[in-house]
Coordinates of C-alpha atoms in Angstrom, one line a residue:
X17 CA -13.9 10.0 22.3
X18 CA -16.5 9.5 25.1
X19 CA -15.9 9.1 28.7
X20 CA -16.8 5.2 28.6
X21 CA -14.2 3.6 30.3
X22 CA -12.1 1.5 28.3
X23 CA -13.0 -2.1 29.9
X24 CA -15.2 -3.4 32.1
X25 CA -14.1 -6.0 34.5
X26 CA -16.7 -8.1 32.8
X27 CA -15.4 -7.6 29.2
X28 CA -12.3 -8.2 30.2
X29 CA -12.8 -11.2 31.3
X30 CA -14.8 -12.5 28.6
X31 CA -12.1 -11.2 26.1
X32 CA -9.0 -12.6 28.2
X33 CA -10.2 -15.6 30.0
X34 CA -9.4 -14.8 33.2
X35 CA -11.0 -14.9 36.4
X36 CA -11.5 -11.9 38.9
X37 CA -10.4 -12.0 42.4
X38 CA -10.7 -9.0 44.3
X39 CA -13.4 -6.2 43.5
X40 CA -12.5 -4.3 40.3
X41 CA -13.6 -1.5 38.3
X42 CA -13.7 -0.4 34.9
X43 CA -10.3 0.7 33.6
X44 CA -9.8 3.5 31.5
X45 CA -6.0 2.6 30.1
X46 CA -3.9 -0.3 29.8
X47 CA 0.2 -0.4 30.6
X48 CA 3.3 -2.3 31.1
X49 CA 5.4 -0.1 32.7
X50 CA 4.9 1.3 36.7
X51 CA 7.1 4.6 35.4
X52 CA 4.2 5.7 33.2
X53 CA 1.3 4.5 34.4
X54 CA -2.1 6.1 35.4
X55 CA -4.5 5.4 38.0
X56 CA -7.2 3.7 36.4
X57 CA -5.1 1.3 34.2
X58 CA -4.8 -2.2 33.7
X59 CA -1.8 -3.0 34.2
X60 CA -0.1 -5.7 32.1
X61 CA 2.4 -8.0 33.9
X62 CA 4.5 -9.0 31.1
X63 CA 7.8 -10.7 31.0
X64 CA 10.8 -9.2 29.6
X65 CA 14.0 -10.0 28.9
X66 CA 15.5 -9.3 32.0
X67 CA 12.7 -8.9 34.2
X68 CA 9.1 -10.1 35.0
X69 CA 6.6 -7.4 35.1
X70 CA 5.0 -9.8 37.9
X71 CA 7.2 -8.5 40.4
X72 CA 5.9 -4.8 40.0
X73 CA 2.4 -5.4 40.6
X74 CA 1.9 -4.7 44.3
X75 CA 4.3 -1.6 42.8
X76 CA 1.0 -0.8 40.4
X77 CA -1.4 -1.0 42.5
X78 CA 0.0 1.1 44.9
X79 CA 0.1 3.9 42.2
X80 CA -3.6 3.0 41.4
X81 CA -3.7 0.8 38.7
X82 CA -7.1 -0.6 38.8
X83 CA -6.0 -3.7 38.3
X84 CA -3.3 -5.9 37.1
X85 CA -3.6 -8.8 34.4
X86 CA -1.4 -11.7 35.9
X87 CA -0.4 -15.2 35.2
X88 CA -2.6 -17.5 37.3
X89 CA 0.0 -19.6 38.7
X90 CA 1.4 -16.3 40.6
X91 CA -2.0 -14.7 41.5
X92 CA -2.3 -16.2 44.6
X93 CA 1.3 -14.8 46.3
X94 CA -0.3 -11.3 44.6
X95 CA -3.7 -11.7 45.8
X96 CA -3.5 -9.5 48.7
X97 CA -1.6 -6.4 47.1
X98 CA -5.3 -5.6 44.8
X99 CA -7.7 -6.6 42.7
X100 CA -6.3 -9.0 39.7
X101 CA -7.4 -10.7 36.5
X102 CA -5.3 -14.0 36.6
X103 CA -5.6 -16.1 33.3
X104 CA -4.8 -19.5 32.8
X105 CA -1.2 -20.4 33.1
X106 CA -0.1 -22.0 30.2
X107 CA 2.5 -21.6 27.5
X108 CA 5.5 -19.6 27.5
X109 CA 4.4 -16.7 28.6
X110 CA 0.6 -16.9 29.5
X111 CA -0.3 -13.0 30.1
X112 CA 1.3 -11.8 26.2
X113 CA -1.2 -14.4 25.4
X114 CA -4.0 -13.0 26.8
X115 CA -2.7 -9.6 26.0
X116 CA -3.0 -10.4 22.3
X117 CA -6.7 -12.3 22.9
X118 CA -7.7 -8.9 24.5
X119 CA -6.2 -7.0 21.5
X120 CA -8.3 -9.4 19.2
X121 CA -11.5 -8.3 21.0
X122 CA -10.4 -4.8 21.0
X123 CA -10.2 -5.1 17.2
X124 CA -13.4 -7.0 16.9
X125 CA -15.5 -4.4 18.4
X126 CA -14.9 -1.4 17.1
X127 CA -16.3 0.1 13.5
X128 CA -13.1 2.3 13.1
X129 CA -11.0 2.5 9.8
X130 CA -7.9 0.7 10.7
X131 CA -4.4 1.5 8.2
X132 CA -1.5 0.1 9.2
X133 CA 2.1 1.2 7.8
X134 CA 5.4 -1.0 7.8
X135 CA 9.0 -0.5 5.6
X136 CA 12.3 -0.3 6.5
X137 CA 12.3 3.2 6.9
X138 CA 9.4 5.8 7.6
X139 CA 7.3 3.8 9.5
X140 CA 7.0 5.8 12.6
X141 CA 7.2 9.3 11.0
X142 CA 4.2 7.8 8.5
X143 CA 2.1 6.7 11.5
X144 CA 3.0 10.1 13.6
X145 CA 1.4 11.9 9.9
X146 CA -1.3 9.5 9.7
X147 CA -1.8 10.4 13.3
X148 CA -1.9 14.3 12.9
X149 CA -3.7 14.6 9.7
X150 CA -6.6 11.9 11.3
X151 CA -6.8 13.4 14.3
X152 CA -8.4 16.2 13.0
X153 CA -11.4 14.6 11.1
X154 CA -12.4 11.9 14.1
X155 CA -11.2 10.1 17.2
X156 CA -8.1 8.6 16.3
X157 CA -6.3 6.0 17.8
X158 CA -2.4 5.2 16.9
X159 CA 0.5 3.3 17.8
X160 CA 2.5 5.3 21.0
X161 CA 6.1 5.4 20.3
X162 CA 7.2 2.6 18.2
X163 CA 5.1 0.3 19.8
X164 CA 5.4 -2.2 16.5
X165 CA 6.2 -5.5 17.4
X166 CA 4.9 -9.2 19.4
X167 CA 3.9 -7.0 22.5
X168 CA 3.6 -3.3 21.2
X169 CA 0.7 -4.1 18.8
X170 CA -1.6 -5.9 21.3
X171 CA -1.1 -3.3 23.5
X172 CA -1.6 -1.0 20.8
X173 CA -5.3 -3.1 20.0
X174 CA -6.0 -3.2 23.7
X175 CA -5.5 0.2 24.2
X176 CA -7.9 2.0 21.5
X177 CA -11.7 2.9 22.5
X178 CA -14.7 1.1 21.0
X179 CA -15.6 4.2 19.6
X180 CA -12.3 5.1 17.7
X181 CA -13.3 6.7 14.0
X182 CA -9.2 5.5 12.5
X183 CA -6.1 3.4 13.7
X184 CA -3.1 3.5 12.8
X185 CA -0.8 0.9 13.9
X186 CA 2.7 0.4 13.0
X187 CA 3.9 -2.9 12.6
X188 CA 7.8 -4.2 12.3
X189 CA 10.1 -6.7 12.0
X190 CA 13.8 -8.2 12.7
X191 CA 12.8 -11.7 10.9
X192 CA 10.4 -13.3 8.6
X193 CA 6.9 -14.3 9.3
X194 CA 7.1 -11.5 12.6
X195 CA 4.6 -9.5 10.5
X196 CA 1.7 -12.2 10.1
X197 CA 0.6 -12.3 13.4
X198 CA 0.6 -9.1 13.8
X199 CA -1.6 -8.1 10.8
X200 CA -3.8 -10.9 11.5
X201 CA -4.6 -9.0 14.9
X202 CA -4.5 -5.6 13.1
X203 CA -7.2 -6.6 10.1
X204 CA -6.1 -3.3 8.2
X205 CA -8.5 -1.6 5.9
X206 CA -5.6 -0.1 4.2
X207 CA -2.0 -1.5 4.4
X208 CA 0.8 0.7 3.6
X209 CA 4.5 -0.3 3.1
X210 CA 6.8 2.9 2.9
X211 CA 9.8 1.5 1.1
X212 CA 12.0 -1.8 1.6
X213 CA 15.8 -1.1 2.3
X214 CA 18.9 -3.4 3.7
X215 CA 17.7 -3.1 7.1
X216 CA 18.3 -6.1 9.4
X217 CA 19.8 -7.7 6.4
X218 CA 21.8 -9.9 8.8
X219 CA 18.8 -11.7 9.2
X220 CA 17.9 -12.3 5.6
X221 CA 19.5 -13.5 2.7
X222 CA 18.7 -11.0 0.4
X223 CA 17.0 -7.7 -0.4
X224 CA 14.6 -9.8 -1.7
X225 CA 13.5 -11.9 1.0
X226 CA 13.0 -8.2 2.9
X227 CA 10.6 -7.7 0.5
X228 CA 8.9 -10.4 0.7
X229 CA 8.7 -10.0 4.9
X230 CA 7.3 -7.0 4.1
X231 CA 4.4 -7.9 1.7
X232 CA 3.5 -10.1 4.7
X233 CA 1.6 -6.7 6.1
X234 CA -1.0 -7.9 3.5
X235 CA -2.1 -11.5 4.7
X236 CA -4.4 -9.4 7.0
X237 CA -6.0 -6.7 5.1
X238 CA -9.4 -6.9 5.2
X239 CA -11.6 -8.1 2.2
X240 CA -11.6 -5.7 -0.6
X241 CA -9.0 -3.3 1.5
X242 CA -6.5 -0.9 -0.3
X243 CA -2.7 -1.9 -0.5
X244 CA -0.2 1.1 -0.7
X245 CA 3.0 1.0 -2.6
X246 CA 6.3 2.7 -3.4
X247 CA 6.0 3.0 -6.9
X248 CA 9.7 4.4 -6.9
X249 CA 11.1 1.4 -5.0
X250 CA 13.1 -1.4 -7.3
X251 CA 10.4 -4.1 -5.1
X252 CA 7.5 -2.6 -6.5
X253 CA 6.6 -5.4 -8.5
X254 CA 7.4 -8.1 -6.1
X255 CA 5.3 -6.4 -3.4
X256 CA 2.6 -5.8 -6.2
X257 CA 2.3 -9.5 -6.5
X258 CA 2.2 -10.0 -2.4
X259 CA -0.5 -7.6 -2.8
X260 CA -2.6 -8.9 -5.7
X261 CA -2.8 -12.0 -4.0
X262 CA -4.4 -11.5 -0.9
X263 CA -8.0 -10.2 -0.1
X264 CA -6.9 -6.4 -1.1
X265 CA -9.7 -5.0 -3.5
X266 CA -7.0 -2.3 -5.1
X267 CA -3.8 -1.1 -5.4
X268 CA -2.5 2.9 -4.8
X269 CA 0.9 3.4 -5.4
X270 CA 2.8 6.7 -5.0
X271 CA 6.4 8.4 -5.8
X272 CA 8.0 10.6 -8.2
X273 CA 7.1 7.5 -11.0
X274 CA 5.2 8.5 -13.8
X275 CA 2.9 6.1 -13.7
X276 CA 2.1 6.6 -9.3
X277 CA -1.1 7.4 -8.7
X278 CA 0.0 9.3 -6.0
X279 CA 2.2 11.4 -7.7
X280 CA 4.5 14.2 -7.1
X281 CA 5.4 17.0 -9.7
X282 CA 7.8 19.2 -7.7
X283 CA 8.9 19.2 -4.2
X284 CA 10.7 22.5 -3.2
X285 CA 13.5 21.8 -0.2
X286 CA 13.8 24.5 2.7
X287 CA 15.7 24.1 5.8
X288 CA 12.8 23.5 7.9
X289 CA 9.8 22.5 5.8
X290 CA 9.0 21.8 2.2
X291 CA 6.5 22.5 -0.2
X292 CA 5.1 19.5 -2.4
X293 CA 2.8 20.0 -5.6
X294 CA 1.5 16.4 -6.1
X295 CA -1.2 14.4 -8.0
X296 CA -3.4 13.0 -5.6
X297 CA -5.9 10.3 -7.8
X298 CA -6.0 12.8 -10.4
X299 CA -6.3 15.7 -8.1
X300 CA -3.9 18.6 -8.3
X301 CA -3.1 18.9 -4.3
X302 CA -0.7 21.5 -3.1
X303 CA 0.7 21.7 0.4
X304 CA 3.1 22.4 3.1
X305 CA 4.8 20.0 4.4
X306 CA 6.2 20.9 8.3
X307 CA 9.4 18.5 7.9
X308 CA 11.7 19.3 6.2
X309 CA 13.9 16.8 4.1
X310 CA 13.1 15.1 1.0
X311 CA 12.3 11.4 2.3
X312 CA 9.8 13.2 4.2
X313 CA 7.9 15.0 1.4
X314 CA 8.5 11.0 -0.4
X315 CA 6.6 9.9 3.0
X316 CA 3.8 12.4 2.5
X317 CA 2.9 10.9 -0.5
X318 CA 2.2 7.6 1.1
X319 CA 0.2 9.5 3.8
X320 CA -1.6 11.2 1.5
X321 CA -2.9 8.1 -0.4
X322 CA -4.1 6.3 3.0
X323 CA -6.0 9.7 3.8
X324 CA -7.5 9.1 0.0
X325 CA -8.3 5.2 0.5
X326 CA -9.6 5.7 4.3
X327 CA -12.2 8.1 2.6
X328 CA -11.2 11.1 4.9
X329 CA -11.2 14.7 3.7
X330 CA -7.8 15.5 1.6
X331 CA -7.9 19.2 1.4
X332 CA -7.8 19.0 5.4
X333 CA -5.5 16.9 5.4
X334 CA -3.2 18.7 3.2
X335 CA -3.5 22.0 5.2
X336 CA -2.8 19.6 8.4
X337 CA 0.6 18.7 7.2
X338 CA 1.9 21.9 7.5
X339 CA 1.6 21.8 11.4
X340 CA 3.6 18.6 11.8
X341 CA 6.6 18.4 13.9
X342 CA 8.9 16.1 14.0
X343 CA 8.7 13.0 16.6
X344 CA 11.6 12.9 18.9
X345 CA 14.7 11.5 17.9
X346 CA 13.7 11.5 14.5
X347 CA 14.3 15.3 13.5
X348 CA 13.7 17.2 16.2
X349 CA 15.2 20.8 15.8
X350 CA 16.5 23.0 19.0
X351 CA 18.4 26.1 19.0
X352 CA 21.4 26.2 20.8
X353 CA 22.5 29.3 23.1
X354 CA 26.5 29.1 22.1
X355 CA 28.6 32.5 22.8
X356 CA 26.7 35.4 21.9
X357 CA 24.7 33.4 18.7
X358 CA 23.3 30.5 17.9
X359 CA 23.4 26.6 16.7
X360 CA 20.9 24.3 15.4
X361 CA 20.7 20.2 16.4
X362 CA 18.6 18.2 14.3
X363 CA 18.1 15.1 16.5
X364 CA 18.2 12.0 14.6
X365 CA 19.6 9.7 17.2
X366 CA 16.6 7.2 17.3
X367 CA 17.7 4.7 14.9
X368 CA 20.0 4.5 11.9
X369 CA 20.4 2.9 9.0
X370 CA 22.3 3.1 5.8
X371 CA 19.0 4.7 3.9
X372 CA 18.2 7.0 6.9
X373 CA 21.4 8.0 7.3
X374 CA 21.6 9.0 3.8
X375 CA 18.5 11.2 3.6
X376 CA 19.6 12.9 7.3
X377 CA 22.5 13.6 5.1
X378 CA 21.1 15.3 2.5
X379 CA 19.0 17.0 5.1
X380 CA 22.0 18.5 6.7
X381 CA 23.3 19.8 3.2
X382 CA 20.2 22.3 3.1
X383 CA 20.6 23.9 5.9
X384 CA 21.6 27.0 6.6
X385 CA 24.8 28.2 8.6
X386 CA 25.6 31.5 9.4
X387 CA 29.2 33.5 10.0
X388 CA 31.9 30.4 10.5
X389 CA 29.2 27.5 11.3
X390 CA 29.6 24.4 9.7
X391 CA 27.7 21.5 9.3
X392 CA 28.5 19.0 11.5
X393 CA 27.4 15.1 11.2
X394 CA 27.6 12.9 14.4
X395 CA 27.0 9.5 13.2
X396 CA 27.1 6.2 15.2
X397 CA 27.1 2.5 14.3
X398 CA 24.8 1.4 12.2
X399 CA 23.7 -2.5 13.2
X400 CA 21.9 -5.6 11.7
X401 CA 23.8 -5.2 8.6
X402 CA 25.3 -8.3 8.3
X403 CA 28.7 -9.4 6.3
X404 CA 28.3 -6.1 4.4
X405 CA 28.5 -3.8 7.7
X406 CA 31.9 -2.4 7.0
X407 CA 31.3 -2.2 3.4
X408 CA 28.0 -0.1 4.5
X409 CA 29.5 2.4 6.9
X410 CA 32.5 3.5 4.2
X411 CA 29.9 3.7 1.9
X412 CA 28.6 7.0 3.3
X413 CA 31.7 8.8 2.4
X414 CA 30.4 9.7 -0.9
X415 CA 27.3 11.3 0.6
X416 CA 29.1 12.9 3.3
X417 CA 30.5 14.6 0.4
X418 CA 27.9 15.1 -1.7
X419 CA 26.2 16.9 1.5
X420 CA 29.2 19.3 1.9
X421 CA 29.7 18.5 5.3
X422 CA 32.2 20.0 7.4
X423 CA 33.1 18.1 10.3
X424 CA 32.1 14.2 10.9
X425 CA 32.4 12.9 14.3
X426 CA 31.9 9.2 14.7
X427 CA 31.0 6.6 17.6
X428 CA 31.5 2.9 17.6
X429 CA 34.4 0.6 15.3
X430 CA 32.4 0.3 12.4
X431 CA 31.5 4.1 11.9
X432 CA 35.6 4.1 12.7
X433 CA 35.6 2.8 9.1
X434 CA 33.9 5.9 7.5
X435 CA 36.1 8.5 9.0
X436 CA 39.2 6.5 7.8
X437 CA 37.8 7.2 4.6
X438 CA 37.1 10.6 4.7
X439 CA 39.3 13.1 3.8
X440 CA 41.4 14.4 6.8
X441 CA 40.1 17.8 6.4
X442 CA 36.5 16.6 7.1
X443 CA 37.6 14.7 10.1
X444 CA 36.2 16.0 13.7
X445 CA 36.8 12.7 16.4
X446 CA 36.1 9.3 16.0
X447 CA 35.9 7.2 19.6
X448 CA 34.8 3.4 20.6
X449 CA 31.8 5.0 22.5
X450 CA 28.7 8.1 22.4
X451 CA 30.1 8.7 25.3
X452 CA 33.7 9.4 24.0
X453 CA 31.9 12.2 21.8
X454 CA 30.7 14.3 24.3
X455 CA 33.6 16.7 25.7
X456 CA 35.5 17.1 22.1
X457 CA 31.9 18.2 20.5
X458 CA 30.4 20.4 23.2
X459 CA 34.4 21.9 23.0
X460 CA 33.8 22.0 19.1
X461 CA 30.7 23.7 19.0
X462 CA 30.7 27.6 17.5
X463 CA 27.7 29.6 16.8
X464 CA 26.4 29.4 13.4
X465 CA 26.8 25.7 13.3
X466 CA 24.0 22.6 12.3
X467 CA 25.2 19.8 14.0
X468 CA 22.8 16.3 13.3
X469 CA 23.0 13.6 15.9
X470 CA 22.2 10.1 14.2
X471 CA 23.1 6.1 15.0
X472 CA 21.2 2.7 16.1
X473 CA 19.6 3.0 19.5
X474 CA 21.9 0.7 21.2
X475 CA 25.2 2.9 20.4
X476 CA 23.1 5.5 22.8
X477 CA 23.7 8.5 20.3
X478 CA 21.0 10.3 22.9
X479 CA 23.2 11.1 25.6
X480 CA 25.1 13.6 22.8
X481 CA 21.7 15.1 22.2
X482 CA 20.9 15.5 26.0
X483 CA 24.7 16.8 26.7
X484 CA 24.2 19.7 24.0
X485 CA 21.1 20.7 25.2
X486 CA 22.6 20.5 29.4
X487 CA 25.2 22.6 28.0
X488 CA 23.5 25.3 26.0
X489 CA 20.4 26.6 27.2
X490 CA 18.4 25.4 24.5
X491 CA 15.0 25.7 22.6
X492 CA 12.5 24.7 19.7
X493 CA 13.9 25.9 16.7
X494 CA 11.3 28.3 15.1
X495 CA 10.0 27.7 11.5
X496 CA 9.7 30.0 8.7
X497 CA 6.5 31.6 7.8
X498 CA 4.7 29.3 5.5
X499 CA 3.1 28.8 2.4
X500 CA -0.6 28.3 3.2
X501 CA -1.5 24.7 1.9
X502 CA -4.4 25.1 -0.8
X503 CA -6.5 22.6 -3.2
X504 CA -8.5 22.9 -5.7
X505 CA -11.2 21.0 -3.6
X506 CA -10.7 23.4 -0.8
X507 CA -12.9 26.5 0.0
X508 CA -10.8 29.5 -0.2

């Protein structure tokens, strides 16, 4: 990236609509939030559900925002903490407006190569890949967090430089026809859906109708772009068809199908990375993957064909892949000082669902203990599942199981369900709360164990995490010596 700065005053009003008052410079970011802010961002007075980012602008500015994008019918009580851009004040919630005009323009300008990656699960681990494996062939630009919905995405667009080489953006949902606008703002080159699963089924009436909320991700692609598919999921042809009938020019799909043309051979499981031999357009491609778990080598398939359709170097790519880490909350491994040894917590406590949950599962089975560990599952409620919620959560007992799990600790009155239903031998504590969990685990824990931390955000399975880790002096977990990734296409 250069050292332009990201906005002008004059771009940005040209791309909002706003007017100036005050004198303003460039900016050089763009945030919602005082907490994380740096000096020299616009700052983005949105509303939220409970509060209106309007009433932390003087707050802002103080901490040197540069300036602060504000509804014009409240710019004149902010006038005199700084320098503003006030748009006009109409509709529900005139600044997301303009935050989503300025993300247009963002898009408009810029010659990058933009993917974008949805599903029901992977999304965020795909665009963190995505993110790694880009990063070292250009200036790339993707999605912070899981900034993937009516807010995230603009700011996402508004955010990335003019002279960004890829984007990745990842774009969600909770209900139908959330994902057009956001693709329409995104204009993928390449759209990518990881795999569709009962997630938020509450809100739809069938699997199907996910699917088809899904293939929405396409509407925007840009003429003659590439569309990326499961080939492995049973909505492969149904998102085939959302695919072949907008402006995509081809379809990759990838998986363990035969017929994928992303394709992989063998994938070899170890407890902290894995090793996939794959098929990449015809192209024998071995590498290291630096996550361990098989939904993660399924995931690298799907990165791998968006490297391929973006027309970025693959033999890089697959020797990047072996560097990648986890993102937080979403397999993060830390060794735990317990007694005179050690124990491992794979944090998985960003989200949860009955798909995730399974694959953490299976993660958990592979790794290793040592002396009297166990492996220990702390699982909390899993939400947005609808009438079959209860029926979902006992459900797991047969991969608890089938993961040889030890000890299952669960939080909330629908996980309550699944240690009912587990054999009293593999029962640790069930308790209405995260919080009930905390003293009968930290008492539980012995050296040699592998204790996973998963559940939906709102049942706050984090505060286990950040108890273990208070407890135990605690840190990165360190990773085997690894294979070195090689290709055929790849100077040795």
């Amino acid at each position: 990236m250069t050292d332009a700065p990201l906005w002008t005053p004059d771009a940005l009003q040209a791309a909002t609509g706003g007017r100036l008052l005050g004198e303003a410079a460039s900016v050089t970011g763009a945030s919602i939030d005082t907490r994380t802010l740096q000096p020299g961002d616009l700052f983005v007075a949105l509303k939220g559900d409970a509060r209106d980012g309007h009433g932390f602008v003087p707050d802002a500015l103080a901490r040197g925002a540069a300036l602060a994008l504000v509804s014009g019918d409240r710019a004149e009580a902010l006038a005199s903490a700084g320098p503003l851009l006030a748009v006009p004040a109409e509709g529900p919630d005139p600044v997301l407006a303009a935050l989503r005009r300025l993300g247009v323009a963002a898009r408009a300008r810029t010659g990058a190569q933009v993917a974008a990656v949805t599903g029901s699960v992977g999304k965020t681990g795909t665009k963190e890949a995505l993110r790694h494996v880009l990063a070292a062939q250009g200036a790339t630009h993707a999605s912070a967090a899981s900034y993937n919905n009516h807010w995230g995405v603009p700011l996402t667009l508004a955010r990335m430089p003019e002279a960004t080489r890829f984007g990745v953006f990842e774009i969600g949902m909770n209900h139908g026809a959330e994902i057009l606008p956001l693709t329409a703002m995104v204009r993928p080159h390449v759209a990518l859906i990881t795999t569709v699963e009962p997630v938020h089924i509450e809100h739809f009436r069938s699997l199907s109708a996910i699917a088809d909320a899904k293939g929405e991700i396409f509407s925007g692609i840009e003429p003659g772009g590439v569309a990326i598919l499961n080939r492995d999921n049973p909505n492969f042809s149904r998102l085939l068809a959302h695919a072949q009938a907008s402006r995509a020019g081809r379809v990759i799909s990838f998986g363990e199908h035969p017929e994928a043309d992303v394709r992989a051979q063998r994938i070899v499981l170890r407890p902290d990375l894995s090793v996939v031999d794959a098929v990449v357009m015809g192209m024998p491609v071995t590498y290291q993957l630096g996550t361990p778990g098989r939904h993660t080598a399924m995931n690298s398939l799907g990165v791998m064909a968006v490297v391929h359709a973006l027309g970025a170097d693959l033999a890089r790519a697959a020797l990047s892949l072996a560097a990648l880490k986890p993102p937080v909350g979403r397999g993060e491994r830390t060794l735990l000082r317990v007694g005179d040894g050690e124990a491992v917590l794979v944090d998985e406590s960003y989200n949860a669902n009955p798909a995730s949950v399974r694959a953490a599962l299976a993660t958990l089975a592979g790794m290793e203990t040592a002396g009297r560990g166990r492996r220990i599952a702390v699982l909390g409620d899993m939400l947005e599942l609808g009438e079959g919620a209860e029926a979902a959560h006992r459900g797991l007992c047969e991969a608890v199981e089938a993961a040889g799990i030890d000890a299952v600790f669960t939080a909330g009155p629908l996980m309550a369900g699944l240690f009912e239903a587990l054999p009293v031998a593999r029962r640790g504590v069930a308790g209405q709360t995260s919080g009930d969990l905390v003293e009968p685990l930290l008492a539980s824990l012995r050296a040699g164990d592998a204790v996973m931390v998963k559940g939906s955000n709102s049942i706050r399975m984090g505060r286990i995490v950040e108890a273990l880790k208070a407890r135990y002096a605690s840190e990165p977990a360190p990773r085997e010596s690894a294979l070195r990734a090689v290709s055929p296409a790849a100077p040795r």
